[in-house]
Amino acid sequence: MRRSSDVPVQPHAVTVAEVIPGDLVALSEQDVAENTWYVVMHTLPETPHTIRLTLRPPLGGIDHDEVFERGHQVTTACRRMDVGAIPEITSTDLDPVEFRDGDRVTSLRAVDPRAVEESYTRRWGHWYRDLDRRAEDPVPDEELRDLTEQATQKGHVVRHYPRPRRAAEAYVPRRVVVTGLGAVTPLGVGVEELWRGLVEGRCGISELEGEEFAELPVRVAGSVPVDPVGLLPRPQARRMNRSAQFAVLAAREAWQDAGLDPAGTTEGGLAPERVGVSVGAILGDASVLVGGDRKLRDKGPRAVSPLTTPMTVPSQAASQVSLALHITGEARTVTSACASGTEAIGQAIDRIRYGRVDVALAGGAEAVVTPAIMASFAAMRALSTHELGSTSPSRPFASDRDGFVNGEGAGFLLLEAEEHARARGARVYCEAAGWGLSADAHHMAAPDPSGSGVALALRRAVHDAGAHVVDVVHVNAHATATVDGDLAEASALRAVLGGSVPVTALKGHLGHLQGAAGGVEAVATVLTLHHGLIPPTIGCDEQDEAIDLAVVTKSPRRLPALGDLALSNSFGFGGHNAVLALRRTG
């Protein structure tokens, strides 16, 4: 449809006898005031004293005739238009139209040369002016019909454009689904313990015991309450650091939860080379290197175990998971600070999408609740100084938040190509729809206060999922309970999603699990979609007014009905930003 917003209008009074085809005219002073103009398509003498004008709206429409005395004055815009370029169109009758999501309806005040076309797109049974902004409430079908009928009566041209057919593509990336979950967290071992604790609002943070922690200024952390060594065959456990032990336990749970043979790939009928592992970790387990150094100083080089080096590298978790389940496709490790777990899942999504593997165990694992790490964080003034009490010392989005609580654990998703999962009759939790990355490029530790980098990662995740902002029903926030970090994330969420999307933050329950945070919080987000229930944020007894988000507190809340996308955020020191997009199915 033609737009003529650049048409200059310079009103000038003339007689009807002076106008010629192509003139842009207003028929009265009121029409001039209301920007109601017509193009003269034809002129025809009606009688010796009258002239018939055939008129059409300048932006297109249907013709109508007006008969005037030759001396009758009209107003010309002093603008000649090409009559052949003005389309003859009629409004679409929307009454018989059966609307579908993806349809578009436009309304244009065609008599105004400088009018801007209004456009509505249907999504989730409602009509939005902009699918990627939440500036106003959507309009239901009947209200749109009423609005367009009123617009037609006022001279608007209303058009309906059915949902476009999808163009054939040379290669369509495969759809990726989540079929298994596993977790080891401060709330206990297993996904069931994690979910129950989140929904009940339990805090897994505890006082650190042992003389090595006695002199530290902060002695609370999110420690796993069970020794993982007792849950693994002892010969295997001795060759793993604590982080790898967590990883193997969580990965095995996800593997079995997906209905796969606990003995591994070959025994379960899977091709080992078509399965991969992707693990996020910052350090893995710093205690092994510290212990080796202590033995070197106290007893000399012969006392240092030959396992010190292989048990120190951050990649040990990925290698031990591949060993435990005989996975030979690939074993990848991602190290991007506290965004590591989420980025590891994102990379696994792409490896499946583009056919590199069919199945992947992806998540994060970390075990850095050690005296040196705790002392370092305390020296940075990054740790919360709140003590254990009636509420969590980790207080995301709260007005009295003062820092994060260090934690440990592991969380894994079992990802599969959809056709692979359907072929074996697997239960599907949700779709792993997309992910987004960005970098703040602002400071080695502090977040960019504008939140612009976070906003970019959010938009990229939504776009990668083939979705729109209006599809987002929930955000699992990174929200470490640092003053500046929570504000930056909140600013980004408001800029991209507005302030009405329900948000939850889980670090009041768990502490900050570092490289494992993205994996565990992805598990929680999958469960939120699966159960249709958002766990509450604990520790946020009084929300900071500057946050200005719909933070879920006190008790669980049902997911909104309109939309299908949930986002899980992870951000790390140095400006690493990663966002995972998950879509509910069924």
XYZ file of C-alpha atoms in Angstrom:
586
model
C 0.000 0.000 0.000
C 1.345 3.426 -0.969
C 2.501 5.842 1.695
C 2.944 9.534 0.834
C 4.346 10.910 4.072
C 6.724 13.085 2.062
C 3.933 14.915 0.159
C 4.169 18.660 0.870
C 0.843 20.324 1.651
C 0.610 24.069 0.953
C -3.119 24.978 1.096
C -4.315 27.429 -1.544
C -7.912 28.342 -2.453
C -9.010 27.812 -6.106
C -12.310 27.379 -7.958
C -13.503 23.989 -9.128
C -13.137 25.206 -12.714
C -9.368 25.588 -12.145
C -8.579 22.076 -10.913
C -7.266 19.393 -13.234
C -6.580 15.627 -12.842
C -3.737 14.981 -10.409
C -4.541 17.917 -8.122
C -4.662 17.147 -4.417
C -7.729 18.945 -3.035
C -9.675 19.403 0.202
C -13.375 20.083 -0.231
C -13.883 22.348 2.805
C -12.011 24.252 5.472
C -12.913 21.523 7.939
C -11.330 18.938 5.622
C -8.140 21.014 5.567
C -8.125 21.148 9.377
C -8.668 17.377 9.589
C -6.147 16.512 6.838
C -8.816 15.044 4.573
C -7.602 15.221 0.952
C -8.506 13.652 -2.361
C -6.798 13.328 -5.724
C -8.772 14.537 -8.719
C -8.872 11.512 -11.034
C -11.199 13.002 -13.719
C -13.113 16.217 -14.386
C -16.286 16.247 -16.480
C -18.623 19.162 -17.280
C -22.035 18.165 -15.930
C -23.960 21.261 -17.130
C -22.829 24.663 -18.408
C -22.639 25.705 -14.742
C -21.443 22.548 -12.947
C -18.487 20.172 -13.016
C -18.328 16.543 -11.845
C -15.072 15.604 -10.034
C -14.048 11.967 -9.636
C -12.033 11.772 -6.406
C -9.837 9.081 -4.825
C -7.948 9.107 -1.489
C -4.256 9.904 -2.121
C -3.020 6.693 -0.462
C -5.462 4.496 -2.353
C -9.115 3.568 -2.051
C -12.337 3.700 -4.051
C -13.556 6.561 -6.247
C -16.519 8.753 -5.534
C -18.015 11.645 -7.523
C -18.872 15.150 -6.356
C -20.749 17.772 -8.460
C -19.918 21.462 -7.844
C -20.765 24.853 -9.279
C -17.884 26.077 -11.437
C -17.221 28.972 -9.082
C -17.283 26.827 -5.928
C -14.037 27.192 -3.991
C -11.956 24.199 -2.867
C -8.458 24.059 -1.416
C -5.566 22.651 -3.379
C -2.388 21.365 -1.751
C -0.339 22.814 -4.619
C 0.829 19.277 -5.346
C 0.320 17.367 -8.621
C 0.146 13.583 -8.240
C 0.384 10.731 -10.758
C -3.166 9.406 -10.963
C -1.927 6.139 -12.485
C 0.154 5.402 -9.387
C -2.728 5.625 -6.889
C -4.223 2.158 -6.346
C -7.946 1.523 -6.427
C -8.502 -0.707 -3.419
C -11.297 -1.595 -1.033
C -11.229 -2.557 2.617
C -11.334 -6.247 3.515
C -14.562 -7.424 5.127
C -13.241 -9.062 8.291
C -16.560 -10.572 9.424
C -16.184 -13.871 7.530
C -12.412 -14.129 8.106
C -11.230 -16.916 10.402
C -8.140 -15.473 12.047
C -4.961 -17.480 12.670
C -1.818 -16.651 14.569
C 0.598 -14.974 12.177
C -2.150 -13.036 10.357
C -1.669 -9.298 9.926
C -4.312 -6.553 9.716
C -3.470 -3.014 8.639
C -5.434 0.214 8.861
C -4.524 3.335 6.898
C -6.295 6.695 6.883
C -5.956 6.919 3.133
C -7.344 10.478 2.859
C -4.324 11.848 4.783
C -1.229 12.035 2.525
C 1.025 11.894 5.555
C -0.765 9.079 7.390
C 1.222 6.216 8.893
C -0.195 2.749 8.466
C -1.156 0.958 11.690
C -0.417 -2.747 11.721
C -1.549 -5.505 14.071
C -0.160 -9.049 14.130
C -1.953 -11.968 15.768
C -0.084 -14.026 18.350
C -1.567 -16.302 21.045
C -5.078 -15.403 19.913
C -4.500 -11.677 20.480
C -3.370 -8.768 18.302
C -0.185 -6.792 18.947
C 1.082 -3.598 17.328
C 4.665 -4.757 17.973
C 5.552 -8.349 18.803
C 8.880 -7.306 20.272
C 7.616 -4.684 22.718
C 5.179 -4.855 25.612
C 4.242 -1.189 25.653
C 0.491 -1.805 25.552
C -2.034 -4.563 26.173
C -2.903 -6.885 23.268
C -6.331 -6.746 21.603
C -8.646 -9.793 21.335
C -10.290 -10.763 18.024
C -13.694 -9.158 18.602
C -12.181 -5.893 19.778
C -10.015 -5.765 16.653
C -13.087 -6.316 14.463
C -14.829 -3.418 16.237
C -11.806 -1.136 15.903
C -11.407 -1.816 12.196
C -15.133 -1.392 11.517
C -15.045 2.024 13.175
C -11.900 2.888 11.205
C -13.570 1.898 7.915
C -16.516 4.159 8.687
C -14.034 7.028 9.142
C -12.477 6.495 5.716
C -9.665 4.131 6.629
C -8.595 1.331 4.294
C -8.418 -1.919 6.258
C -6.567 -4.893 4.812
C -6.109 -8.481 6.006
C -2.928 -10.403 5.183
C -3.066 -14.135 5.979
C -0.122 -15.765 7.684
C 2.592 -16.163 5.036
C 3.576 -19.627 3.958
C 7.014 -20.718 5.114
C 9.482 -20.610 2.252
C 11.326 -23.827 1.471
C 14.882 -23.810 2.788
C 17.869 -25.756 1.564
C 18.653 -26.836 5.133
C 16.439 -26.520 8.194
C 18.201 -26.823 11.581
C 16.868 -29.668 13.679
C 14.589 -29.002 16.619
C 16.189 -29.827 19.981
C 14.236 -31.123 22.972
C 14.966 -31.815 26.641
C 14.305 -35.419 27.681
C 16.264 -35.795 30.915
C 17.268 -33.793 34.003
C 19.867 -34.255 36.727
C 21.034 -32.123 39.647
C 23.222 -32.092 42.737
C 22.649 -28.927 44.786
C 22.723 -27.503 48.300
C 19.073 -28.654 48.559
C 20.175 -32.277 48.140
C 21.042 -34.901 45.572
C 18.587 -35.303 42.738
C 16.095 -33.277 40.752
C 13.215 -34.214 43.052
C 15.022 -32.703 46.058
C 15.824 -29.571 44.061
C 12.262 -28.984 42.848
C 10.640 -29.738 46.190
C 13.004 -27.357 47.950
C 12.406 -24.578 45.425
C 8.631 -24.837 45.533
C 8.594 -25.059 49.333
C 10.909 -22.059 49.598
C 13.650 -23.895 51.511
C 17.132 -22.446 51.926
C 20.069 -24.785 51.299
C 22.710 -22.348 52.562
C 24.516 -23.419 55.729
C 27.367 -22.565 58.110
C 30.783 -23.798 57.012
C 32.404 -26.132 59.513
C 36.068 -27.004 59.900
C 39.020 -25.132 61.273
C 40.186 -24.056 57.790
C 37.132 -21.757 57.601
C 37.304 -20.535 61.206
C 39.205 -17.287 60.532
C 37.270 -16.232 57.452
C 35.136 -13.076 57.652
C 32.265 -14.931 55.875
C 31.486 -18.523 56.827
C 28.198 -19.347 55.058
C 27.922 -21.112 51.693
C 25.667 -23.248 49.562
C 27.382 -26.584 50.177
C 26.063 -29.919 48.919
C 24.879 -31.680 52.125
C 25.921 -35.188 50.993
C 29.457 -36.511 50.406
C 29.441 -37.527 46.711
C 32.180 -40.096 47.315
C 29.666 -42.336 49.074
C 27.384 -42.318 46.029
C 30.007 -43.476 43.525
C 32.161 -46.617 43.222
C 35.159 -45.836 45.396
C 37.895 -46.606 42.790
C 36.228 -44.148 40.375
C 35.594 -41.488 43.002
C 39.295 -41.470 44.022
C 40.234 -40.414 40.493
C 37.789 -37.522 40.329
C 37.826 -34.101 41.896
C 34.700 -33.001 43.789
C 33.331 -31.081 40.819
C 33.638 -34.127 38.544
C 31.911 -36.259 41.179
C 28.972 -33.845 41.173
C 28.962 -33.861 37.376
C 28.895 -37.645 37.041
C 26.060 -37.961 39.555
C 23.945 -35.273 37.864
C 24.730 -36.530 34.346
C 23.846 -40.116 35.267
C 20.535 -38.938 36.702
C 19.703 -36.989 33.533
C 20.718 -39.980 31.400
C 18.469 -42.382 33.296
C 15.659 -39.822 33.578
C 15.636 -39.783 29.756
C 15.032 -43.547 29.770
C 18.542 -44.474 28.640
C 20.467 -47.534 29.846
C 22.539 -46.610 32.940
C 25.393 -48.760 31.626
C 26.054 -46.266 28.844
C 25.742 -45.621 25.131
C 26.617 -48.997 23.619
C 24.551 -51.001 26.095
C 21.591 -48.707 25.428
C 21.764 -49.122 21.656
C 23.141 -45.629 20.974
C 26.054 -44.936 18.666
C 28.750 -43.571 21.048
C 30.126 -41.259 18.356
C 26.707 -39.578 17.954
C 26.560 -38.518 21.615
C 28.374 -35.554 23.157
C 29.129 -33.899 26.487
C 29.257 -30.149 27.087
C 30.147 -28.889 30.560
C 30.592 -25.394 31.940
C 33.126 -24.832 34.726
C 35.236 -21.951 35.971
C 37.860 -23.769 38.031
C 36.200 -27.122 38.597
C 37.782 -27.932 41.960
C 40.493 -25.597 43.237
C 41.179 -27.698 46.345
C 43.200 -30.358 44.458
C 45.831 -27.861 43.319
C 45.927 -26.219 46.739
C 46.351 -29.619 48.401
C 49.130 -30.600 46.011
C 50.976 -27.362 46.704
C 50.671 -27.895 50.457
C 52.107 -31.426 50.188
C 54.976 -30.133 48.057
C 55.907 -27.544 50.703
C 55.405 -29.840 53.681
C 56.776 -33.152 52.438
C 58.571 -32.571 49.159
C 57.911 -33.554 45.517
C 57.554 -37.301 46.147
C 54.440 -36.625 48.229
C 52.582 -35.007 45.321
C 50.101 -37.426 43.718
C 50.424 -38.125 39.967
C 46.675 -37.500 39.785
C 47.077 -33.850 40.819
C 47.281 -32.471 37.288
C 44.444 -34.499 35.637
C 42.232 -33.811 38.671
C 42.952 -30.071 38.583
C 41.990 -29.130 35.026
C 38.449 -27.701 34.583
C 37.826 -30.231 31.794
C 37.868 -33.177 34.200
C 34.111 -33.088 34.711
C 33.431 -33.452 30.974
C 36.001 -36.212 30.567
C 34.670 -38.182 33.553
C 31.079 -37.979 32.279
C 32.220 -39.272 28.886
C 34.155 -42.081 30.591
C 31.246 -43.029 32.838
C 28.783 -43.431 29.951
C 31.208 -44.310 27.114
C 30.455 -41.174 25.113
C 32.922 -40.685 22.254
C 31.227 -38.036 20.073
C 32.857 -35.141 21.914
C 33.574 -33.895 25.441
C 33.623 -30.096 25.495
C 34.386 -27.693 28.333
C 33.254 -24.064 28.398
C 34.885 -21.545 30.716
C 33.202 -18.148 30.686
C 32.966 -17.268 34.378
C 29.477 -17.636 35.858
C 27.908 -17.857 32.385
C 29.761 -21.138 31.727
C 26.916 -23.592 32.376
C 24.423 -21.720 30.218
C 26.900 -21.281 27.374
C 27.749 -25.002 27.528
C 24.050 -25.828 27.036
C 23.790 -23.339 24.190
C 26.757 -24.840 22.407
C 25.269 -28.320 22.777
C 21.992 -27.090 21.256
C 23.883 -25.946 18.174
C 25.870 -29.195 17.923
C 22.574 -31.102 17.737
C 20.800 -28.557 15.525
C 23.412 -28.822 12.816
C 23.870 -32.581 12.933
C 27.222 -32.921 14.688
C 25.660 -35.180 17.347
C 22.148 -36.485 18.038
C 22.256 -36.504 21.843
C 24.177 -34.405 24.372
C 24.560 -34.153 28.124
C 24.986 -30.450 28.820
C 25.216 -28.332 31.951
C 27.662 -27.119 34.550
C 29.602 -28.344 37.574
C 31.621 -26.505 40.208
C 33.184 -27.111 43.641
C 34.891 -23.928 44.816
C 33.729 -23.621 48.409
C 37.329 -23.520 49.595
C 39.073 -21.213 52.103
C 41.178 -19.391 49.483
C 38.223 -18.755 47.138
C 36.016 -17.649 50.028
C 38.748 -15.304 51.282
C 39.238 -13.852 47.793
C 35.526 -13.142 47.309
C 35.349 -11.623 50.777
C 38.316 -9.363 49.982
C 36.438 -8.173 46.889
C 33.495 -7.289 49.166
C 31.389 -9.459 46.872
C 30.039 -11.841 49.544
C 26.963 -11.219 51.633
C 27.628 -10.518 55.287
C 24.081 -11.455 56.348
C 23.950 -14.318 58.813
C 21.695 -17.352 58.698
C 18.311 -16.586 60.175
C 14.634 -16.465 59.347
C 15.405 -15.625 55.727
C 18.256 -16.465 53.392
C 21.518 -14.498 53.609
C 21.360 -14.393 49.786
C 18.693 -11.811 48.954
C 18.129 -11.361 45.210
C 16.396 -8.097 44.233
C 15.864 -7.186 47.903
C 16.346 -3.691 49.246
C 18.853 -5.010 51.826
C 20.898 -7.242 49.491
C 24.647 -6.877 50.019
C 26.362 -9.605 48.000
C 26.224 -13.213 46.874
C 26.687 -16.470 48.778
C 29.252 -18.862 47.299
C 27.951 -22.322 46.357
C 28.656 -25.633 44.633
C 26.851 -28.354 42.705
C 25.980 -29.565 39.225
C 23.017 -29.478 36.864
C 22.559 -31.281 33.528
C 20.050 -31.482 30.705
C 19.823 -34.455 28.366
C 19.282 -32.858 24.943
C 18.191 -34.707 21.813
C 17.223 -34.022 18.241
C 13.426 -34.182 18.286
C 13.197 -36.938 15.676
C 15.682 -39.025 17.685
C 13.639 -38.591 20.867
C 10.320 -39.331 19.129
C 11.740 -42.421 17.431
C 12.568 -44.023 20.766
C 9.357 -42.850 22.452
C 11.079 -40.536 24.913
C 9.180 -38.242 27.262
C 9.790 -34.613 26.254
C 9.962 -31.921 28.937
C 10.235 -28.950 26.596
C 12.086 -27.596 23.584
C 15.595 -26.170 23.917
C 14.654 -23.418 21.504
C 17.656 -21.096 21.372
C 20.296 -19.072 23.163
C 22.097 -15.758 23.022
C 25.547 -14.428 23.943
C 27.051 -10.976 24.357
C 29.926 -9.233 26.134
C 29.767 -6.051 28.230
C 33.332 -4.908 27.443
C 33.014 -2.722 30.533
C 35.064 -3.927 33.546
C 36.992 -6.985 34.731
C 34.447 -7.664 37.486
C 31.646 -5.067 37.621
C 28.638 -5.276 35.277
C 27.789 -2.537 32.816
C 25.200 -0.527 34.808
C 23.229 0.263 31.650
C 22.451 -3.421 31.136
C 22.923 -2.983 27.377
C 25.027 -6.127 27.015
C 22.499 -8.193 28.933
C 19.688 -6.740 26.797
C 21.539 -7.790 23.651
C 21.883 -11.382 24.898
C 18.168 -11.447 25.789
C 17.125 -10.252 22.339
C 19.481 -12.698 20.645
C 18.086 -15.634 22.635
C 14.498 -14.729 21.723
C 15.439 -14.267 18.059
C 17.434 -17.507 17.974
C 14.342 -19.306 19.260
C 12.374 -17.953 16.289
C 10.184 -16.100 18.770
C 9.065 -12.630 19.773
C 9.209 -10.724 23.038
C 5.451 -11.191 23.539
C 6.037 -14.973 23.685
C 8.062 -14.750 26.921
C 6.095 -15.948 29.969
C 8.866 -16.261 32.547
C 12.463 -15.329 33.333
C 14.743 -17.255 35.669
C 17.034 -14.378 36.608
C 20.766 -14.558 37.315
C 20.228 -12.134 40.243
C 23.198 -12.893 42.499
C 22.009 -10.353 45.119
C 24.871 -7.962 44.455
C 23.699 -4.359 44.476
C 24.934 -3.372 41.012
C 24.414 -6.728 39.311
C 20.726 -6.985 40.157
C 20.106 -3.400 39.025
C 21.831 -3.948 35.669
C 19.882 -7.133 34.993
C 16.596 -5.506 36.001
C 17.304 -2.562 33.688
C 17.903 -4.933 30.780
C 14.763 -6.973 31.494
C 12.610 -3.840 31.617
C 14.144 -2.552 28.382
C 13.495 -5.778 26.480
C 10.436 -7.331 28.156
C 8.816 -4.567 30.160
C 8.070 -5.030 33.835
C 5.115 -7.433 33.776
C 6.775 -10.781 32.948
C 7.017 -12.917 36.132
C 10.623 -13.246 37.283
C 12.145 -15.566 39.865
C 15.673 -15.823 41.261
C 16.912 -19.015 42.912
C 20.129 -17.941 44.607
C 18.283 -17.366 47.876
C 17.677 -21.125 47.936
C 21.049 -22.262 46.605
C 23.660 -19.547 46.773
C 25.629 -18.804 43.621
C 26.868 -22.081 42.144
C 29.383 -20.322 39.876
C 29.981 -22.347 36.692
C 27.224 -24.764 37.721
C 24.618 -22.019 38.197
C 23.485 -22.005 34.568
C 23.061 -25.785 34.518
C 21.063 -25.987 37.748
C 18.914 -22.961 36.887
C 18.229 -24.410 33.433
C 16.957 -27.575 35.146
C 14.701 -25.415 37.321
C 13.424 -23.482 34.288
C 12.594 -26.723 32.465
C 10.645 -27.883 35.534
C 8.861 -24.533 35.701
C 7.604 -25.034 32.143
C 6.842 -28.713 32.730
C 4.775 -28.119 35.874
C 3.423 -24.705 34.863
C 4.561 -23.384 38.233
C 7.062 -20.623 39.073
C 9.018 -21.143 42.313
C 9.200 -18.146 44.661
C 12.262 -15.970 45.222
C 13.313 -16.323 48.855
C 15.341 -13.727 50.746
C 13.474 -10.901 49.008
C 11.249 -9.851 51.883
C 11.161 -6.264 50.634
C 11.869 -5.671 46.956
C 14.110 -2.774 45.974
C 11.823 -0.214 44.301
C 14.501 0.462 41.685
C 14.191 -3.136 40.426
C 10.630 -2.531 39.161
C 10.003 -6.119 38.005
C 7.221 -8.627 38.699
C 9.366 -10.735 41.065
C 7.590 -13.848 42.351
C 7.964 -14.017 46.145
C 6.404 -15.767 49.156
C 4.682 -18.602 47.260
C 4.707 -20.290 43.835
C 2.740 -18.731 40.960
C 1.120 -20.316 37.910
C 2.704 -19.553 34.541
C 0.786 -17.084 32.355
C -1.403 -18.711 29.694
C -0.426 -16.460 26.778
C 3.047 -17.300 25.509
C 5.368 -20.272 25.615
C 8.963 -19.090 26.102
C 11.004 -19.038 29.316
C 14.459 -17.473 29.596
C 17.265 -18.530 31.934
C 19.947 -15.872 32.477
C 23.607 -16.244 33.443
C 26.179 -13.455 33.621
C 29.795 -13.639 34.687
C 32.774 -11.584 35.793
C 34.408 -9.862 32.844
C 31.104 -9.179 31.079
C 30.143 -12.683 29.896
C 26.389 -12.767 29.188
C 24.460 -15.901 28.214
C 20.708 -16.466 27.967
C 18.948 -19.768 27.304
C 15.469 -19.853 25.693
C 13.223 -22.844 26.475
C 9.773 -23.432 24.941
C 6.966 -25.405 26.518
C 5.412 -28.089 24.341
C 2.029 -29.758 24.186
